[in-house]
Short mmCIF file of C-alpha atoms in Angstrom, two decimals:
data_model
loop_
_atom_site.label_atom_id
_atom_site.label_comp_id
_atom_site.label_asym_id
_atom_site.label_seq_id
_atom_site.Cartn_x
_atom_site.Cartn_y
_atom_site.Cartn_z
CA GLY A 254 65.40 237.85 25.42
CA GLN A 255 67.25 234.60 25.54
CA ASN A 256 66.04 231.54 27.38
CA ILE A 257 66.93 227.89 27.36
CA ASP A 258 65.11 225.21 29.31
CA GLN A 259 65.69 221.53 29.99
CA PRO A 260 64.51 219.14 32.73
CA THR A 261 66.51 219.17 35.93
CA GLU A 262 66.75 215.44 36.49
CA MET A 263 65.94 212.17 34.76
CA THR A 264 66.40 208.56 35.73
CA ALA A 265 66.64 205.47 33.55
CA THR A 266 67.84 201.92 33.74
CA GLU A 267 70.84 200.32 32.11
CA GLY A 268 70.17 199.23 28.54
CA ALA A 269 67.16 201.52 28.13
CA ILE A 270 66.63 204.54 25.86
CA VAL A 271 66.22 208.05 27.23
CA GLN A 272 65.32 211.33 25.51
CA ILE A 273 66.40 214.64 27.02
CA ASN A 274 64.46 217.61 25.70
CA CYS A 275 65.62 221.18 25.35
CA THR A 276 63.63 224.25 24.35
CA TYR A 277 65.08 227.64 23.66
CA GLN A 278 64.18 231.18 22.75
CA THR A 279 66.64 233.58 21.22
CA SER A 280 66.72 236.44 18.77
CA GLY A 281 69.77 235.10 16.99
CA PHE A 282 70.62 231.47 16.46
CA ASN A 283 73.42 229.62 14.72
CA GLY A 284 73.17 226.10 16.08
CA LEU A 285 72.49 223.84 19.04
CA PHE A 286 75.14 221.93 20.99
CA TRP A 287 74.87 219.07 23.43
CA TYR A 288 77.60 218.51 25.98
CA GLN A 289 78.13 215.85 28.62
CA GLN A 290 79.55 216.87 31.98
CA HIS A 291 80.58 214.51 34.74
CA ALA A 292 80.70 215.91 38.25
CA GLY A 293 83.75 218.08 38.82
CA GLU A 294 84.84 217.91 35.20
CA ALA A 295 84.57 220.18 32.21
CA PRO A 296 81.94 219.55 29.53
CA THR A 297 82.78 217.31 26.60
CA PHE A 298 81.31 217.81 23.16
CA LEU A 299 78.61 215.38 22.06
CA SER A 300 76.82 216.85 19.08
CA TYR A 301 76.04 219.93 17.07
CA ASN A 302 72.91 220.61 14.99
CA VAL A 303 72.57 223.55 12.68
CA LEU A 304 69.93 222.19 10.30
CA ASP A 305 66.57 220.65 11.16
CA GLY A 306 66.56 216.92 11.57
CA LEU A 307 68.26 214.08 13.30
CA GLU A 308 72.03 213.62 13.61
CA GLU A 309 73.07 210.14 14.66
CA LYS A 310 76.44 209.35 16.19
CA GLY A 311 76.74 205.90 17.67
CA ARG A 312 74.55 205.49 20.74
CA PHE A 313 73.80 209.20 20.81
CA SER A 314 71.49 211.09 18.44
CA SER A 315 70.43 214.71 18.47
CA PHE A 316 67.43 216.34 16.86
CA LEU A 317 66.70 219.95 16.07
CA SER A 318 63.62 221.88 14.99
CA ARG A 319 64.56 225.50 14.44
CA SER A 320 60.97 226.62 13.83
CA LYS A 321 59.85 225.15 17.16
CA GLY A 322 62.95 226.12 19.14
CA TYR A 323 63.28 222.52 20.21
CA SER A 324 65.98 219.91 20.41
CA TYR A 325 66.43 216.55 22.02
CA LEU A 326 69.30 214.24 22.81
CA LEU A 327 68.56 210.54 22.49
CA LEU A 328 70.74 208.06 24.32
CA LYS A 329 70.39 204.38 23.45
CA GLU A 330 71.65 201.26 25.19
CA LEU A 331 72.31 203.21 28.35
CA GLN A 332 75.39 202.36 30.34
CA MET A 333 76.24 203.21 33.92
CA LYS A 334 78.97 205.57 32.72
CA ASP A 335 76.29 207.65 30.99
CA SER A 336 75.26 208.97 34.41
CA ALA A 337 76.17 212.65 34.06
CA SER A 338 74.75 216.08 33.45
CA TYR A 339 73.74 216.83 29.86
CA LEU A 340 73.89 220.44 28.80
CA CYS A 341 72.20 221.91 25.78
CA ALA A 342 73.52 225.20 24.52
CA PHE A 343 72.70 227.40 21.58
CA THR A 344 75.30 229.39 19.78
CA ARG A 345 74.67 232.95 18.82
CA TYR A 346 77.41 235.05 17.21
CA SER A 347 79.99 232.46 18.32
CA THR A 348 79.08 232.59 22.01
CA LEU A 349 77.38 229.73 23.81
CA THR A 350 74.39 230.09 26.09
CA PHE A 351 73.94 227.04 28.26
CA GLY A 352 70.89 225.51 29.85
CA LYS A 353 71.14 224.46 33.48
CA GLY A 354 71.75 220.87 32.50
CA THR A 355 69.81 217.66 32.97
CA MET A 356 71.24 215.29 35.55
CA LEU A 357 70.78 211.76 34.23
CA LEU A 358 71.04 208.89 36.68
CA VAL A 359 71.39 205.43 35.18
CA SER A 360 70.59 202.58 37.55
CA PRO A 361 71.32 198.85 37.16
CA GLY B 265 93.02 216.84 18.30
CA ALA B 266 91.52 220.01 19.80
CA VAL B 267 92.91 219.56 23.30
CA VAL B 268 92.67 222.38 25.81
CA SER B 269 94.55 222.39 29.08
CA GLN B 270 94.13 224.48 32.20
CA HIS B 271 96.51 225.14 35.03
CA PRO B 272 96.19 224.81 37.92
CA SER B 273 93.44 222.22 38.23
CA TRP B 274 92.67 223.41 41.73
CA VAL B 275 93.86 226.22 43.98
CA ILE B 276 93.18 227.34 47.52
CA CYS B 277 94.08 230.89 48.45
CA LYS B 278 93.55 233.42 51.19
CA SER B 279 91.06 236.23 50.86
CA GLY B 280 92.64 239.31 49.30
CA THR B 281 95.22 237.49 47.21
CA SER B 282 95.26 237.17 43.43
CA VAL B 283 95.11 233.94 41.48
CA LYS B 284 96.13 233.37 37.87
CA ILE B 285 94.60 230.59 35.78
CA GLU B 286 96.13 229.58 32.46
CA CYS B 287 94.27 228.15 29.48
CA ARG B 288 96.21 226.64 26.61
CA SER B 289 95.19 225.14 23.30
CA LEU B 290 97.70 222.33 22.87
CA ASP B 291 97.38 221.26 19.25
CA PHE B 292 95.67 224.14 17.53
CA GLN B 293 95.69 227.90 17.46
CA ALA B 294 92.76 229.68 19.01
CA THR B 295 92.18 233.30 18.19
CA THR B 296 89.20 233.25 20.51
CA MET B 297 88.92 231.72 23.94
CA PHE B 298 86.10 231.93 26.44
CA TRP B 299 86.01 231.98 30.23
CA TYR B 300 83.10 230.49 32.14
CA ARG B 301 82.22 230.17 35.78
CA GLN B 302 80.10 227.40 37.21
CA PHE B 303 78.67 227.29 40.72
CA PRO B 304 77.56 223.94 42.18
CA LYS B 305 74.54 222.49 40.41
CA GLN B 306 74.34 225.54 38.18
CA SER B 307 74.98 226.00 34.50
CA LEU B 308 78.07 227.45 32.94
CA MET B 309 77.92 231.22 32.86
CA LEU B 310 79.99 233.01 30.27
CA MET B 311 82.21 235.60 31.90
CA ALA B 312 84.14 236.96 28.97
CA THR B 313 85.34 236.40 25.44
CA SER B 314 89.09 236.60 25.03
CA ASN B 315 90.48 237.61 21.65
CA GLU B 316 94.16 237.28 20.83
CA GLY B 317 95.86 240.64 20.67
CA SER B 318 92.90 242.69 21.81
CA LYS B 319 90.91 243.46 24.91
CA ALA B 320 88.49 240.90 26.26
CA THR B 321 84.77 241.40 25.96
CA TYR B 322 83.04 240.99 29.31
CA GLU B 323 79.49 239.87 29.91
CA GLN B 324 77.13 242.13 31.78
CA GLY B 325 77.73 242.03 35.50
CA VAL B 326 81.30 240.74 35.30
CA GLU B 327 83.84 243.18 36.72
CA LYS B 328 86.68 243.58 34.25
CA ASP B 329 88.98 245.08 36.88
CA LYS B 330 88.48 242.06 39.11
CA PHE B 331 88.75 239.38 36.45
CA LEU B 332 91.73 240.32 34.31
CA ILE B 333 92.02 238.48 31.03
CA ASN B 334 95.09 238.43 28.83
CA HIS B 335 95.26 236.62 25.50
CA ALA B 336 98.85 237.29 24.52
CA SER B 337 99.32 234.45 22.05
CA LEU B 338 97.28 232.17 19.82
CA THR B 339 97.59 229.32 22.30
CA LEU B 340 97.39 230.99 25.71
CA SER B 341 94.81 232.98 27.61
CA THR B 342 95.04 233.82 31.30
CA LEU B 343 92.40 234.78 33.83
CA THR B 344 93.56 236.56 36.97
CA VAL B 345 91.14 236.82 39.85
CA THR B 346 92.32 239.88 41.75
CA SER B 347 91.71 240.43 45.45
CA ALA B 348 89.82 237.18 45.67
CA HIS B 349 87.01 236.78 48.18
CA PRO B 350 85.14 233.68 49.35
CA GLU B 351 82.25 234.47 47.01
CA ASP B 352 84.67 234.05 44.10
CA SER B 353 85.05 230.38 45.00
CA SER B 354 83.83 228.51 41.95
CA PHE B 355 84.74 226.21 39.09
CA TYR B 356 86.36 228.23 36.31
CA ILE B 357 86.40 226.69 32.86
CA CYS B 358 87.94 227.98 29.68
CA SER B 359 87.18 226.97 26.15
CA ALA B 360 88.90 227.55 22.86
CA ARG B 361 87.16 228.13 19.60
CA ALA B 362 88.02 225.81 16.75
CA PHE B 363 86.60 224.96 13.40
CA THR B 364 86.08 221.27 12.87
CA LEU B 365 84.60 219.21 10.08
CA THR B 366 81.22 217.72 10.97
CA SER B 367 79.33 215.78 8.32
CA GLY B 368 81.42 217.47 5.66
CA ALA B 369 80.72 220.98 6.89
CA SER B 370 82.92 223.28 8.93
CA THR B 371 81.56 223.65 12.43
CA ASP B 372 82.36 226.46 14.84
CA THR B 373 82.97 224.47 18.03
CA GLN B 374 84.23 225.21 21.50
CA TYR B 375 86.53 222.75 23.22
CA PHE B 376 86.70 222.98 26.96
CA GLY B 377 89.61 222.79 29.32
CA PRO B 378 89.38 220.52 32.38
CA GLY B 379 88.48 223.41 34.67
CA THR B 380 90.05 225.01 37.74
CA ARG B 381 88.48 224.66 41.16
CA LEU B 382 89.13 227.87 43.12
CA THR B 383 88.52 227.98 46.85
CA VAL B 384 89.04 231.28 48.64
CA LEU B 385 89.34 231.04 52.40
#
């Protein structure tokens, strides 16, 4: 079967670093996406990993280990506007399966 | 680039009526679009895959006669919620499939529309 799991909530302070983990199980796998979703809005694309390793893009980095079924999103220099839900999703035959999202609250 | 629009952004309707939601890819052609539903504090659940010029593929448990999908052109897909009931109240989001260059490689990516908030009274 297919399963994807990530923490429900996380809190951090402005300027800090936070790592959001995601584990998944699936019989077919093409790649792993991370999306950011603010309340009442649609998700926006953050990153995509298809190979093992770390992809860095500004303040955000994403890591993937295909053998372990594991990914994380690393957010550096946190800002208040980073308070949002972060969704990991794996792609399998061009369809996305989403986790329930991790609600990140950044406090001053 | 890769902008997806949805219309309307919100709609309130009476129980028993039908509601049509449009999803457009504004600056690219999308042979494949996807429709998702999201309940409060829940994840996005894929409802169906919409392919231009052919019938949509529905996920298990999604009634195809209730959620009519039409993908008549490369830039437009529509979702019609027929005979809507209060339990259909949800956030409906479409996405369009596009291939983008990421680190020199072509990436199969979905770009999401802004969503439509449906409230059925």
